[in-house]
XYZ file of C-alpha atoms in Angstrom:
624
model
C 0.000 0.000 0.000
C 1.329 3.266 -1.090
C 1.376 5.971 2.193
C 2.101 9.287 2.879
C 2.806 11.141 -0.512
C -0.749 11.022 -0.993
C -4.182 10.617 1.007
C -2.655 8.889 3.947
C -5.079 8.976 7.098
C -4.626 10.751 10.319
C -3.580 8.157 13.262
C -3.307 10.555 15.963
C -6.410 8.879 17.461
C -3.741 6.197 18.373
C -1.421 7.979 20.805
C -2.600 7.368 23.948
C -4.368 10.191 26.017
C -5.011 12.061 22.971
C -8.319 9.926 21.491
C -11.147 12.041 23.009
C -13.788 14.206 22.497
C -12.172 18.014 20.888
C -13.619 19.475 23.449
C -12.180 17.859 26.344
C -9.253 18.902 25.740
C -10.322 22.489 26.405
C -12.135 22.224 29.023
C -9.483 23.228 31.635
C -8.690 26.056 30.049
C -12.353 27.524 29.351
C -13.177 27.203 33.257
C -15.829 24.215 33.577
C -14.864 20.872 34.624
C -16.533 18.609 32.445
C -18.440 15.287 34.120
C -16.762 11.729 33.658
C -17.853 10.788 30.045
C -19.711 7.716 30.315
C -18.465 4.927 27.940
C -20.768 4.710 24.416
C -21.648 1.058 23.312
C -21.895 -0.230 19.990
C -24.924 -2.328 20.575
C -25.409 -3.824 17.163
C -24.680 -2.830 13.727
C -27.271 -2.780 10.893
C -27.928 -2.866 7.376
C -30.497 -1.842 4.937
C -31.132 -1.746 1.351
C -33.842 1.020 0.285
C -34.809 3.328 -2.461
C -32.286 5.679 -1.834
C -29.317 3.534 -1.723
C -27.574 0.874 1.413
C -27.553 1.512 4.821
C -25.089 0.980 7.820
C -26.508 1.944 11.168
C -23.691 1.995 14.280
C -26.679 1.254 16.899
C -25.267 3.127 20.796
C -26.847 3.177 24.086
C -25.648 7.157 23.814
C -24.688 10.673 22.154
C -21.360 9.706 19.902
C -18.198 11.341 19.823
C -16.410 10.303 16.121
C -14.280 10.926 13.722
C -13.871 8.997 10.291
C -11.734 9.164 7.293
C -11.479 6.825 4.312
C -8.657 4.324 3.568
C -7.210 2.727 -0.100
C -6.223 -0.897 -0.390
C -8.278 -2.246 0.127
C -10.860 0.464 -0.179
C -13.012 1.322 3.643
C -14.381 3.205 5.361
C -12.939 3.790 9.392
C -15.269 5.159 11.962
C -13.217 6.115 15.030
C -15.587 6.458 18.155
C -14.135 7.919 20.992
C -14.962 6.522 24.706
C -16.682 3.226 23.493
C -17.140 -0.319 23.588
C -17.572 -3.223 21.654
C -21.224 -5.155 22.933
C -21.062 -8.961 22.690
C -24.859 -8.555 20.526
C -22.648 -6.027 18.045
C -22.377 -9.145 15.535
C -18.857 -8.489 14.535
C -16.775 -9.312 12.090
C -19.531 -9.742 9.416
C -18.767 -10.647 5.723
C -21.148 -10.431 2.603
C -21.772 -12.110 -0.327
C -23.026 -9.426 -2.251
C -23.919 -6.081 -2.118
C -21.849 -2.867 -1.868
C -20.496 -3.543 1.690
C -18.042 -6.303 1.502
C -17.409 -6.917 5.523
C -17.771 -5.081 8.649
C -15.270 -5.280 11.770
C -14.731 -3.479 14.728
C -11.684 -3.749 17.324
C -11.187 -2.376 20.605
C -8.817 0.374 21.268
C -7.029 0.385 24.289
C -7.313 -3.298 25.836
C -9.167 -3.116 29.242
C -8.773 0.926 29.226
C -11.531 1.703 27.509
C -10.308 4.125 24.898
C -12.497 3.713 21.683
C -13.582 1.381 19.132
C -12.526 1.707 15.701
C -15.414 0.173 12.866
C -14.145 -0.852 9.840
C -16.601 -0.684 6.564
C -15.275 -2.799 3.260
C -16.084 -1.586 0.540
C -16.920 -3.531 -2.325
C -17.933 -0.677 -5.039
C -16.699 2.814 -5.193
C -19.672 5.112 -4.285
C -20.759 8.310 -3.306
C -21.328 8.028 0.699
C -22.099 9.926 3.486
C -21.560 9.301 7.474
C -23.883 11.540 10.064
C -25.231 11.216 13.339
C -28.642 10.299 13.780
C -29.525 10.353 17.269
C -27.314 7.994 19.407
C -26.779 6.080 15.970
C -24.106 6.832 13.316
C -25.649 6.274 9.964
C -23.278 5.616 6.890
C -25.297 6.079 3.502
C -24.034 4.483 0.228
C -25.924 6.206 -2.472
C -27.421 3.452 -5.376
C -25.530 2.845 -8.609
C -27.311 4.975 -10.270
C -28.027 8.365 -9.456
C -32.169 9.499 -8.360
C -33.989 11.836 -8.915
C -33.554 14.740 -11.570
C -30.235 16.153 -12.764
C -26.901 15.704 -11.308
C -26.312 19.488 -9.712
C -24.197 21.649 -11.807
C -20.209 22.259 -11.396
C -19.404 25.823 -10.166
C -16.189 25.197 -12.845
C -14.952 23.769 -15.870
C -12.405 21.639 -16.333
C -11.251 23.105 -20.172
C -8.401 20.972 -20.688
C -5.188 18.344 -20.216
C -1.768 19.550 -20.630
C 1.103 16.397 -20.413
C 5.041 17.486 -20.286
C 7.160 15.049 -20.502
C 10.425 15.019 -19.076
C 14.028 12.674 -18.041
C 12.885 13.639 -14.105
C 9.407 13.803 -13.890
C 6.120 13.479 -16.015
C 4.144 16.853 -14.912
C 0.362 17.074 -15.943
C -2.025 20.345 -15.535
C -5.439 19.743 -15.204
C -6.859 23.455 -16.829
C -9.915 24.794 -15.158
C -11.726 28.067 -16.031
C -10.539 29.629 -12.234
C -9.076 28.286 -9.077
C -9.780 25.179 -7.716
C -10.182 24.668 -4.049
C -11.485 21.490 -3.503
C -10.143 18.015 -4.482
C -9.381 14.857 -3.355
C -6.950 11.494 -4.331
C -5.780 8.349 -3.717
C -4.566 5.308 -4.654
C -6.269 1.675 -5.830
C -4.528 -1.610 -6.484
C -4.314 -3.647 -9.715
C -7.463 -5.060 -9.333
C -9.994 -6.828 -12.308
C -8.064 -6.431 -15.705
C -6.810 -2.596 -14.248
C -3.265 -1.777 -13.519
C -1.888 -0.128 -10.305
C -3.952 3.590 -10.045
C -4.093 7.016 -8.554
C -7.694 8.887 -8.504
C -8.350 12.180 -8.685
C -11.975 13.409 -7.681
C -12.512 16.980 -8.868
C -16.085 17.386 -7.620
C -16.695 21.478 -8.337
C -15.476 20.342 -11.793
C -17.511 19.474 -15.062
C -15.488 18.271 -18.008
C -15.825 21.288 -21.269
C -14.883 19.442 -24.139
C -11.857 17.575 -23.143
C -11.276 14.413 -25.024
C -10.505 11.208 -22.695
C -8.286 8.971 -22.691
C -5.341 10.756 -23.255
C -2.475 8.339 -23.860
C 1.166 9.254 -21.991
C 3.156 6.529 -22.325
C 5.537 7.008 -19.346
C 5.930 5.954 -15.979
C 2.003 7.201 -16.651
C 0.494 5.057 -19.452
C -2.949 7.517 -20.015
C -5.589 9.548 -18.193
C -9.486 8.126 -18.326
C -12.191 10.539 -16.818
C -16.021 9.586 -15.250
C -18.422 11.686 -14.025
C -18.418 11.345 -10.257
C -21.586 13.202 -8.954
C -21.961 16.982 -10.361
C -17.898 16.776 -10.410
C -15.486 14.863 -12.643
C -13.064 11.907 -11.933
C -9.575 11.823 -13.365
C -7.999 8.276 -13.237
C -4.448 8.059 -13.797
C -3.444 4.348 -14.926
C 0.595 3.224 -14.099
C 2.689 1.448 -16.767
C 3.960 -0.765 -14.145
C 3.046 -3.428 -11.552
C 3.508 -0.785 -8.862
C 1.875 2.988 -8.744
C 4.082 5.301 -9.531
C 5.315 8.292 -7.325
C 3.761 11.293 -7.327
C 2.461 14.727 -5.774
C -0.332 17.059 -6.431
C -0.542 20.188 -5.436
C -2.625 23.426 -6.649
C -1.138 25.624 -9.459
C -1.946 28.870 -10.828
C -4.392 27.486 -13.828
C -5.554 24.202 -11.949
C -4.533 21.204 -10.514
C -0.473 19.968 -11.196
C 0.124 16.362 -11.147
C 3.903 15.629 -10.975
C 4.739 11.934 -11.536
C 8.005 11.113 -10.910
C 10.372 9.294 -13.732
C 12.973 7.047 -12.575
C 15.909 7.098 -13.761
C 17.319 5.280 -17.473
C 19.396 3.142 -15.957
C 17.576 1.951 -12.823
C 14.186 1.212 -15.542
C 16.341 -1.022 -17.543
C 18.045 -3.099 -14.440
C 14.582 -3.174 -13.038
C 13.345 -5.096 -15.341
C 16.629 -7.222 -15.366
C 16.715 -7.392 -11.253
C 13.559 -6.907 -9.572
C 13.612 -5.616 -6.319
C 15.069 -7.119 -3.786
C 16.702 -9.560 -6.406
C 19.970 -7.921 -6.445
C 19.759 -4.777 -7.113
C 16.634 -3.311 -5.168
C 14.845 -1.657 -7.812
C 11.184 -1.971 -8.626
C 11.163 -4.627 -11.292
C 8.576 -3.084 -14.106
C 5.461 -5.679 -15.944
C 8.288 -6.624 -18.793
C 9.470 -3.370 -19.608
C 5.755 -1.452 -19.429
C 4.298 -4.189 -21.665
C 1.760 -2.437 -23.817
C -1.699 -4.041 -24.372
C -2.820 -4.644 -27.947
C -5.757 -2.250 -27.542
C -3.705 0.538 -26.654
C -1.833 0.496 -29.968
C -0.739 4.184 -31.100
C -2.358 5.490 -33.432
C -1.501 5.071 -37.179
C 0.637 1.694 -35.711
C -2.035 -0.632 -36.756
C -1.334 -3.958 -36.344
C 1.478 -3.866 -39.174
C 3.590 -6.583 -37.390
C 0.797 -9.293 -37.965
C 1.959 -10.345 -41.221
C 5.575 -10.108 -40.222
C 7.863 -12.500 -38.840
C 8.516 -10.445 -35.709
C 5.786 -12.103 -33.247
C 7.259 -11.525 -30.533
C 6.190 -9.763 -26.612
C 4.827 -6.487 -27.475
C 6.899 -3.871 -25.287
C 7.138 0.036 -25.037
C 11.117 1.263 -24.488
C 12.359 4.945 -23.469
C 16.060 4.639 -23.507
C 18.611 7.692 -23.365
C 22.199 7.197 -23.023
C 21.616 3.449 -21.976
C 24.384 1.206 -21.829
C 24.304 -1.228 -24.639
C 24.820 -4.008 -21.967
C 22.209 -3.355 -19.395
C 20.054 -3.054 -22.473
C 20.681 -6.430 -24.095
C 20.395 -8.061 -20.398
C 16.777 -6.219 -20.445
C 16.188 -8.025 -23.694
C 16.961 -11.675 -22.426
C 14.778 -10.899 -19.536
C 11.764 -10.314 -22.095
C 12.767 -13.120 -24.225
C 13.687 -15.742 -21.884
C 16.800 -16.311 -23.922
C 20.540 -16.749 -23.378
C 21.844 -13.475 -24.370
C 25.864 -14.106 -24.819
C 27.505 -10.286 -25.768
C 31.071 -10.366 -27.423
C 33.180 -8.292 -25.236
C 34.290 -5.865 -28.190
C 30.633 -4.825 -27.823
C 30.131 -1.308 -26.345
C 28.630 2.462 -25.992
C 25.224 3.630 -25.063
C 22.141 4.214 -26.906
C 18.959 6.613 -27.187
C 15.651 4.962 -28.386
C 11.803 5.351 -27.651
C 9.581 2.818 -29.301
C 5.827 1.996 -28.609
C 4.252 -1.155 -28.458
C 6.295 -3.143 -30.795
C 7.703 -6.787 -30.661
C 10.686 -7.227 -28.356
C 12.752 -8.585 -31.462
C 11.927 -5.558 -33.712
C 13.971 -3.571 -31.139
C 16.751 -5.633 -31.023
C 16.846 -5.863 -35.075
C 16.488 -2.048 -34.980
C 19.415 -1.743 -32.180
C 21.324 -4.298 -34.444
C 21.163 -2.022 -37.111
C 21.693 1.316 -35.686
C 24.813 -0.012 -33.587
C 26.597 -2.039 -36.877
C 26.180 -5.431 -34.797
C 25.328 -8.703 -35.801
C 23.046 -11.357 -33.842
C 23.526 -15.422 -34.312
C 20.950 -17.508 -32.556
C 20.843 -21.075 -32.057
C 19.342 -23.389 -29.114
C 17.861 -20.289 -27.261
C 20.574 -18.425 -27.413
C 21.535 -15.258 -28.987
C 25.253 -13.917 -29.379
C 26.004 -10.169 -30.627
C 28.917 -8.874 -31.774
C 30.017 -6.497 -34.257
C 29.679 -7.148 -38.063
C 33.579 -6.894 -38.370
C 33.770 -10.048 -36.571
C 32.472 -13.433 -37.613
C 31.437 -15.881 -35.323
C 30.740 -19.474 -36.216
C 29.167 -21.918 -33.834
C 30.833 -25.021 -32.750
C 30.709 -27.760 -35.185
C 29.833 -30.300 -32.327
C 27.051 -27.790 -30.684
C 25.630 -27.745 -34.321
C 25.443 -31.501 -34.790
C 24.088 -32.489 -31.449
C 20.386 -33.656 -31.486
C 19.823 -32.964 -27.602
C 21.637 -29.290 -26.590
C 21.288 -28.787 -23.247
C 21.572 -24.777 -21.934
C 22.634 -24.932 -18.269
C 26.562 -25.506 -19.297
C 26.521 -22.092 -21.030
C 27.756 -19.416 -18.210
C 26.742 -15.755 -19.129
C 28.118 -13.649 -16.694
C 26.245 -10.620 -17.900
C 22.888 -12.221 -16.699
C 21.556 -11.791 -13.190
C 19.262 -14.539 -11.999
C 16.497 -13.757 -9.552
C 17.140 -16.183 -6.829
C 14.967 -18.891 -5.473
C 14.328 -17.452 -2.239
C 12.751 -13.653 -3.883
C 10.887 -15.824 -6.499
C 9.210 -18.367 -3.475
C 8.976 -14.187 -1.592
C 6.951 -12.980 -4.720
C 4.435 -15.779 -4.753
C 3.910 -15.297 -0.882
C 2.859 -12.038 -1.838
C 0.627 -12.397 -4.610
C -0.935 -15.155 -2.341
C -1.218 -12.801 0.829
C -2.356 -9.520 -2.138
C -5.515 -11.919 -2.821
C -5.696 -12.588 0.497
C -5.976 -9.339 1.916
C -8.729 -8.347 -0.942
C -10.735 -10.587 -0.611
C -11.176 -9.935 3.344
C -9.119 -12.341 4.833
C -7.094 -10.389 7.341
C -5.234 -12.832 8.882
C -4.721 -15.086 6.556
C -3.225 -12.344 4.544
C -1.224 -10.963 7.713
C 0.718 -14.886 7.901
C 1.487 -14.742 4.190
C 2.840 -11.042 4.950
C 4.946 -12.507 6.867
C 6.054 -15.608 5.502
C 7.312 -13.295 1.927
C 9.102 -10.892 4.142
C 11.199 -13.985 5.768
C 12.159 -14.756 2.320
C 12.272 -11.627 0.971
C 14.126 -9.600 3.429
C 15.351 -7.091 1.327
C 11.585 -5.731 0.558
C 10.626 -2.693 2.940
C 7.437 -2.633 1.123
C 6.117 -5.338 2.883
C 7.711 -4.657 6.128
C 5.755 -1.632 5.998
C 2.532 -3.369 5.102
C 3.272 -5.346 8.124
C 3.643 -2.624 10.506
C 0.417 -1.035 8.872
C -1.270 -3.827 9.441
C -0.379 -4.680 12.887
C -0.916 -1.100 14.381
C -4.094 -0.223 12.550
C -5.770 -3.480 12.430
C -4.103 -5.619 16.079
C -2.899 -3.064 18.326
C -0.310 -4.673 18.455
C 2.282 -2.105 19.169
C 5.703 -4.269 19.778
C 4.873 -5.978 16.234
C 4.249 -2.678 14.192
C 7.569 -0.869 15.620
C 9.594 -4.044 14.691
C 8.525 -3.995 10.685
C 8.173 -0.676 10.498
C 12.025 -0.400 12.238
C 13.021 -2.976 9.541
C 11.540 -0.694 6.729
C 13.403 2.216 7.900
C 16.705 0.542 8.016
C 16.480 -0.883 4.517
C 15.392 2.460 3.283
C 16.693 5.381 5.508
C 14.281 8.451 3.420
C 11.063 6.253 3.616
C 9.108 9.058 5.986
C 5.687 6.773 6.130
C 7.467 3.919 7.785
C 9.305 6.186 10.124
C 5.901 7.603 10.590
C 4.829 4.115 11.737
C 7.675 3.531 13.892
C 7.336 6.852 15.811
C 3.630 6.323 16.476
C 3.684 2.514 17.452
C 6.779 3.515 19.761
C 5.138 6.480 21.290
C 1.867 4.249 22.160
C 4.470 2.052 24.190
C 5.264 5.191 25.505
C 8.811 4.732 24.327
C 9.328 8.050 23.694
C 12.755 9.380 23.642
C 12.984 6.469 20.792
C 9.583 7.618 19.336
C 11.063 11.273 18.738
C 13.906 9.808 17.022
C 11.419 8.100 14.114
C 9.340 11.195 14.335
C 12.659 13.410 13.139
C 13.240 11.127 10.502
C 9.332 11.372 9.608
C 8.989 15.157 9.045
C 12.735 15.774 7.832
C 13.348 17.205 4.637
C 11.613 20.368 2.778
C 8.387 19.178 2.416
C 7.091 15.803 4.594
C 4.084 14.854 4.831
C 1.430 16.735 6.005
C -0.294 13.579 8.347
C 3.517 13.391 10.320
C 3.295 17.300 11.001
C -0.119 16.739 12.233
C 0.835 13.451 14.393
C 4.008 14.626 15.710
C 2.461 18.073 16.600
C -0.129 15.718 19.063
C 3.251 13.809 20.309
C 4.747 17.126 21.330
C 1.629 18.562 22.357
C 1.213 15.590 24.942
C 4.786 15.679 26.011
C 4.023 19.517 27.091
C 5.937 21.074 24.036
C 3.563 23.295 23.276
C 6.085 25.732 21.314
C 7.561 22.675 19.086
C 3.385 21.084 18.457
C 2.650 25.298 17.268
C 6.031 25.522 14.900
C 4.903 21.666 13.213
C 1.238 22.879 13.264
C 2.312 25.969 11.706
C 4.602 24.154 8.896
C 2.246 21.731 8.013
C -0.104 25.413 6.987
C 2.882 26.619 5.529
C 3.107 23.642 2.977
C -0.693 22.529 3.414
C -2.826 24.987 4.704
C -5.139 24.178 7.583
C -7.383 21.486 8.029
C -9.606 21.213 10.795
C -7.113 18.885 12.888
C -4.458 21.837 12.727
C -7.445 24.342 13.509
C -8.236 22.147 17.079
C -4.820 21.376 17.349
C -3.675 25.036 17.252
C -6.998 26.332 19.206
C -6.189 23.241 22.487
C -2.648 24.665 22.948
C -2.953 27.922 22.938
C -5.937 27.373 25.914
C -3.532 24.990 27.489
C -0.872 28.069 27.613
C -3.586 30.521 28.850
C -3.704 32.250 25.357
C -7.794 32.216 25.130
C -8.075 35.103 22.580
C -5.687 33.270 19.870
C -7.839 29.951 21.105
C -10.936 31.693 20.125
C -9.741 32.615 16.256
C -8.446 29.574 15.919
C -11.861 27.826 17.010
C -13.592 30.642 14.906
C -11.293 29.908 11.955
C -12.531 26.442 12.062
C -16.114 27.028 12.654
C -15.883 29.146 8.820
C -13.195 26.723 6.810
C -16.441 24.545 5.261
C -14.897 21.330 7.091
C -17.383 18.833 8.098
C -16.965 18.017 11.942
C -19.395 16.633 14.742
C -22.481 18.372 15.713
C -20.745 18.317 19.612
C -17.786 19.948 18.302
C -19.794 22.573 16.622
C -21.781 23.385 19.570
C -18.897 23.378 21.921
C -16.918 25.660 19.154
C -20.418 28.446 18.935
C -20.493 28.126 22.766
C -17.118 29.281 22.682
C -17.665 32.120 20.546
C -20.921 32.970 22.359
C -19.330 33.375 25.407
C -16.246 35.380 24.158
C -18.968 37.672 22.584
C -20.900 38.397 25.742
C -17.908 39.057 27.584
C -16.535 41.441 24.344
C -16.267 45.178 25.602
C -17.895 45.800 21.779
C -20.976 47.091 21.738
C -22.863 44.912 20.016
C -22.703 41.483 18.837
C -22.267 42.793 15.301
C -19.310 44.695 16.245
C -17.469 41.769 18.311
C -17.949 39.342 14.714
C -16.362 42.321 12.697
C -13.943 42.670 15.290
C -13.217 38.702 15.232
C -12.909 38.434 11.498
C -16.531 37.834 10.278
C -15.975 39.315 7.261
């Protein structure tokens, strides 16, 4: 699962003393001591089909306090509820056989503290969904496949077109609206169902104006493919590989900028040669970004049908690629012997789409002056000046047997990372279709062969602090993932926050350093190590990461209460109150408690305002 360069989620809920309601966290400071909260109990969890769409009802015996957020791979829904229980009559896990809500789970935060309960919805279909509070219920609604009721409500913008620059670093695209563009979201879904590895970008103020879809790319991003999501748009960007690309969005002066990075010539073509974790530690790619036969450029055709090239269809980029790594790529297409005369050398600059693997090495044949001989799987270059001539014996042999021939310039993926690689596929399949634990032992099982692999050490650690609680477990893999890849912020991230619920904290700070270091981490560290430093009474070091993270993000409501707690916990209740006012007007969703609590707030500051009138004290507040 791909983390914190895009929609990661917010696990501050996790350190301990700091899941609670907002407002208790204030309470101190605004002069009323709040009663003991008494602990809400998920009673029983319902759904229901109707006109409108499904229905999940979180049944309580009270008023809730809860957050949620939305997670990717696989795709869910979390409900965080603060102060509550699990019943015995709640009826969870639950899996289904059909319908839009794959399973339902709930675990226990805390152990015998009673801390919260964390509810887990599956998702089987991407829909449109809302969560609210309905009484002493929370009520998640999945709206129906298709959409009721009249016509879908109009875009305030236009999305008026697709701009692609391609270059050696990066692959930047600019989604052109018709004025700024506040509101969007993205994240990331699996290969899943005939669909590669894929980011999604939900533009949902924006109606597409004439802009032609798919738009083909052809890098580390093979195309674009758009859907109407609501009264907005969806932008789906497909990868060219088995794994999602990197990448970073961010707003630009005429839209939305996508910025995918490229890797590098040389570490594409031993990637495919390699694999990761193989020998060299590099992503391996699906055969060189295998192209599909639908895909085919345009004005290509299918001209190679009625030659005798037949074979894999691949798509190359090469600049300034050593002729060796590149004929070691080609073997690992092929499956062939690839034997290279060692008077054989320079680089070489080539792009081709979607052609047969042995068109391109005809084509490099030619371009280079080199010659190819091929006999018994195996292929030997060398240049045209020199003959070659197979040995007479060889030649006459009826059985010719390959292992005897040594060819030092191919690396072999050894039998431990190939055994690693089925693990996890198995525990991929596994983990989609709901089996948790199953998928958590074949996790495991890869990693021991596959050492080498942060990726899945990180999956681990994911898995064991979001899913277990189990604290010890998560700090281990995510400690492993750090120290195979020192710049990989999300599993530092991991480490600092399953080390900081053992209250390990000297060693927690350590993993949170590495988390935020650089010029621009992620904005869900800021916001986690802020809390850290917040509950070890560094209030000055929580403001200066809460005040980053707005440099680099802006403010989101958990920097708004963040900002507004501390500065009541140091007695600064004016700067409190714009902070609480600021998040009252931002448009973010929150609980109807912490809205009251936050007008309350405001309503008291107001009576107590020297202005003299109400009108006055909002002007002089900033209720512009």
């Amino acid at each position: 699962m791909t983390l914190g360069k895009h929609a990661y989620f917010v696990l501050v809920f996790l350190l301990s003393g700091v899941v609670s309601a907002y407002a208790a966290g204030d309470s101190a400071a605004s002069g009323s001591v709040d009663a003991p909260v008494a602990p809400y109990t998920v009673q029983a969890v319902e759904t229901s089909r109707g006109a409108e769409g499904y229905e999940v009802r979180i049944k309580g015996d009270s008023v809730p306090t809860y957050t949620m957020h939305e997670m990717i791979d696989p795709l869910r829904v979390v409900v965080d509820i603060a102060q509550a229980r699990l019943a015995k009559t709640s009826g969870l896990p639950r899996d289904f056989a059909e319908g839009p809500v794959a399973r339902l789970a709930g675990t226990a935060m805390g152990g015998e503290e009673i801390k919260g309960v964390r509810l887990e919805i599956f998702l089987a279909e991407d829909r449109e969904y809302t969560v609210e509070r309905g009484g002493n219920d929370i009520v998640l609604r999945l709206a129906g496949m298709k959409m009721g009721g009249g016509a879908l409500p109009a875009a305030a913008r236009k999305l008026v077109g697709i701009d692609v620059q391609k270059g050696d670093a990066a692959t930047t695209v600019t989604l052109m609206a018709d004025g700024p563009v506040e509101n969007f979201k993205y994240a990331d879904l699996p290969a899943s169902d005939g669909h590669p590895p894929r980011m999604y970008l939900d533009l949902p103020d924006l109606a597409m104006e004439g802009v032609e879809t798919p738009v083909a790319v052809g890098t580390m991003l093979k195309r674009i493919r758009s859907a109407r999501k609501g009264g907005g748009t969806r932008l789906v960007f497909d990868s060219a590989r088995e794994q999602l690309f990197a990448y970073e969005v961010t707003r630009g002066d005429k839209g939305i900028v996508v910025r995918i990075t490229e890797p590098s010539p040389v570490a594409a073509v031993l990637a495919g040669i390699m694999g990761k974790g193989g020998d060299g530690g590099v992503e391996k790619p699906a055969k060189a970004a295998a192209a599909e036969p639908a895909a085919t450029a345009a004005g290509s055709g299918d001209n190679f049908a009625l030659t005798s090239y037949q074979g894999q269809r691949i798509t190359v980029d090469f600049y300034k690629i050593d002729l060796h790594n590149v004929f070691r790529l080609m073997g690992d297409i092929s499956g062939k012997n690839i034997v290279i005369d060692e008077g054989v050398g320079g680089s070489l600059t080539l792009a081709l789409d979607n052609v047969p693997w042995d068109f391109v090495l005809d084509i490099i044949m030619n371009l280079k002056d080199l010659q190819k001989e091929e006999r018994f799987d195996t292929i030997v270059i060398s240049s045209k000046a020199k003959g070659f001539s197979w040995p007479q014996q060889a030649a006459d042999e009826i059985a010719f047997k390959a292992d005897p021939i040594v060819v030092n310039q191919r690396i072999e993926t050894s039998p431990e990372v190939v055994a690693g690689k089925q693990l996890l596929s198995r525990a991929q399949g596994l983990e989609a279709s709901g089996d948790i634990k199953g998928a958590m032992a074949a996790y495991e099982e890869a990693f021991l062969k596959w050492p080498d692999n942060s990726a899945i050490a990180k999956q681990l650690a994911m898995f064991y602090l979001t899913r277990e609680n189990l604290n010890a477990k998560a700090a281990h893999y995510a400690k492993q993932a750090v120290k195979l890849d020192i710049n990989d912020q999300e599993a530092a991230l991991l480490a600092a926050l399953s080390l900081a619920n053992m209250k390990k904290d000297a060693e927690a700070k350590e993993y949170f350093d590495l988390a935020v270091a650089g010029n621009r981490p992620g904005g869900d560290a800021l916001i986690n190590y802020a809390a850290f430093q917040e509950k070890g009474g560094n209030y000055a070091a929580a403001l200066s990461l809460l005040a980053r993270h707005e440099a680099l993000y802006g403010d989101n409501l958990d920097t708004f209460i963040g900002k507004a707690r501390i500065h009541d916990k140091i007695g600064e209740s004016k700067q409190a109150l714009k902070e609480y006012e600021a998040a009252l007007l931002s448009g973010y969703d929150m609980p109807d408690d912490l809205k009251q609590y936050i007008k309350g707030r405001v309503a008291a500051a107001n009576l107590d305002s020297p202005a003299s009138s109400p009108q006055q004290g909002h002007s002089a507040k900033g209720f512009q």
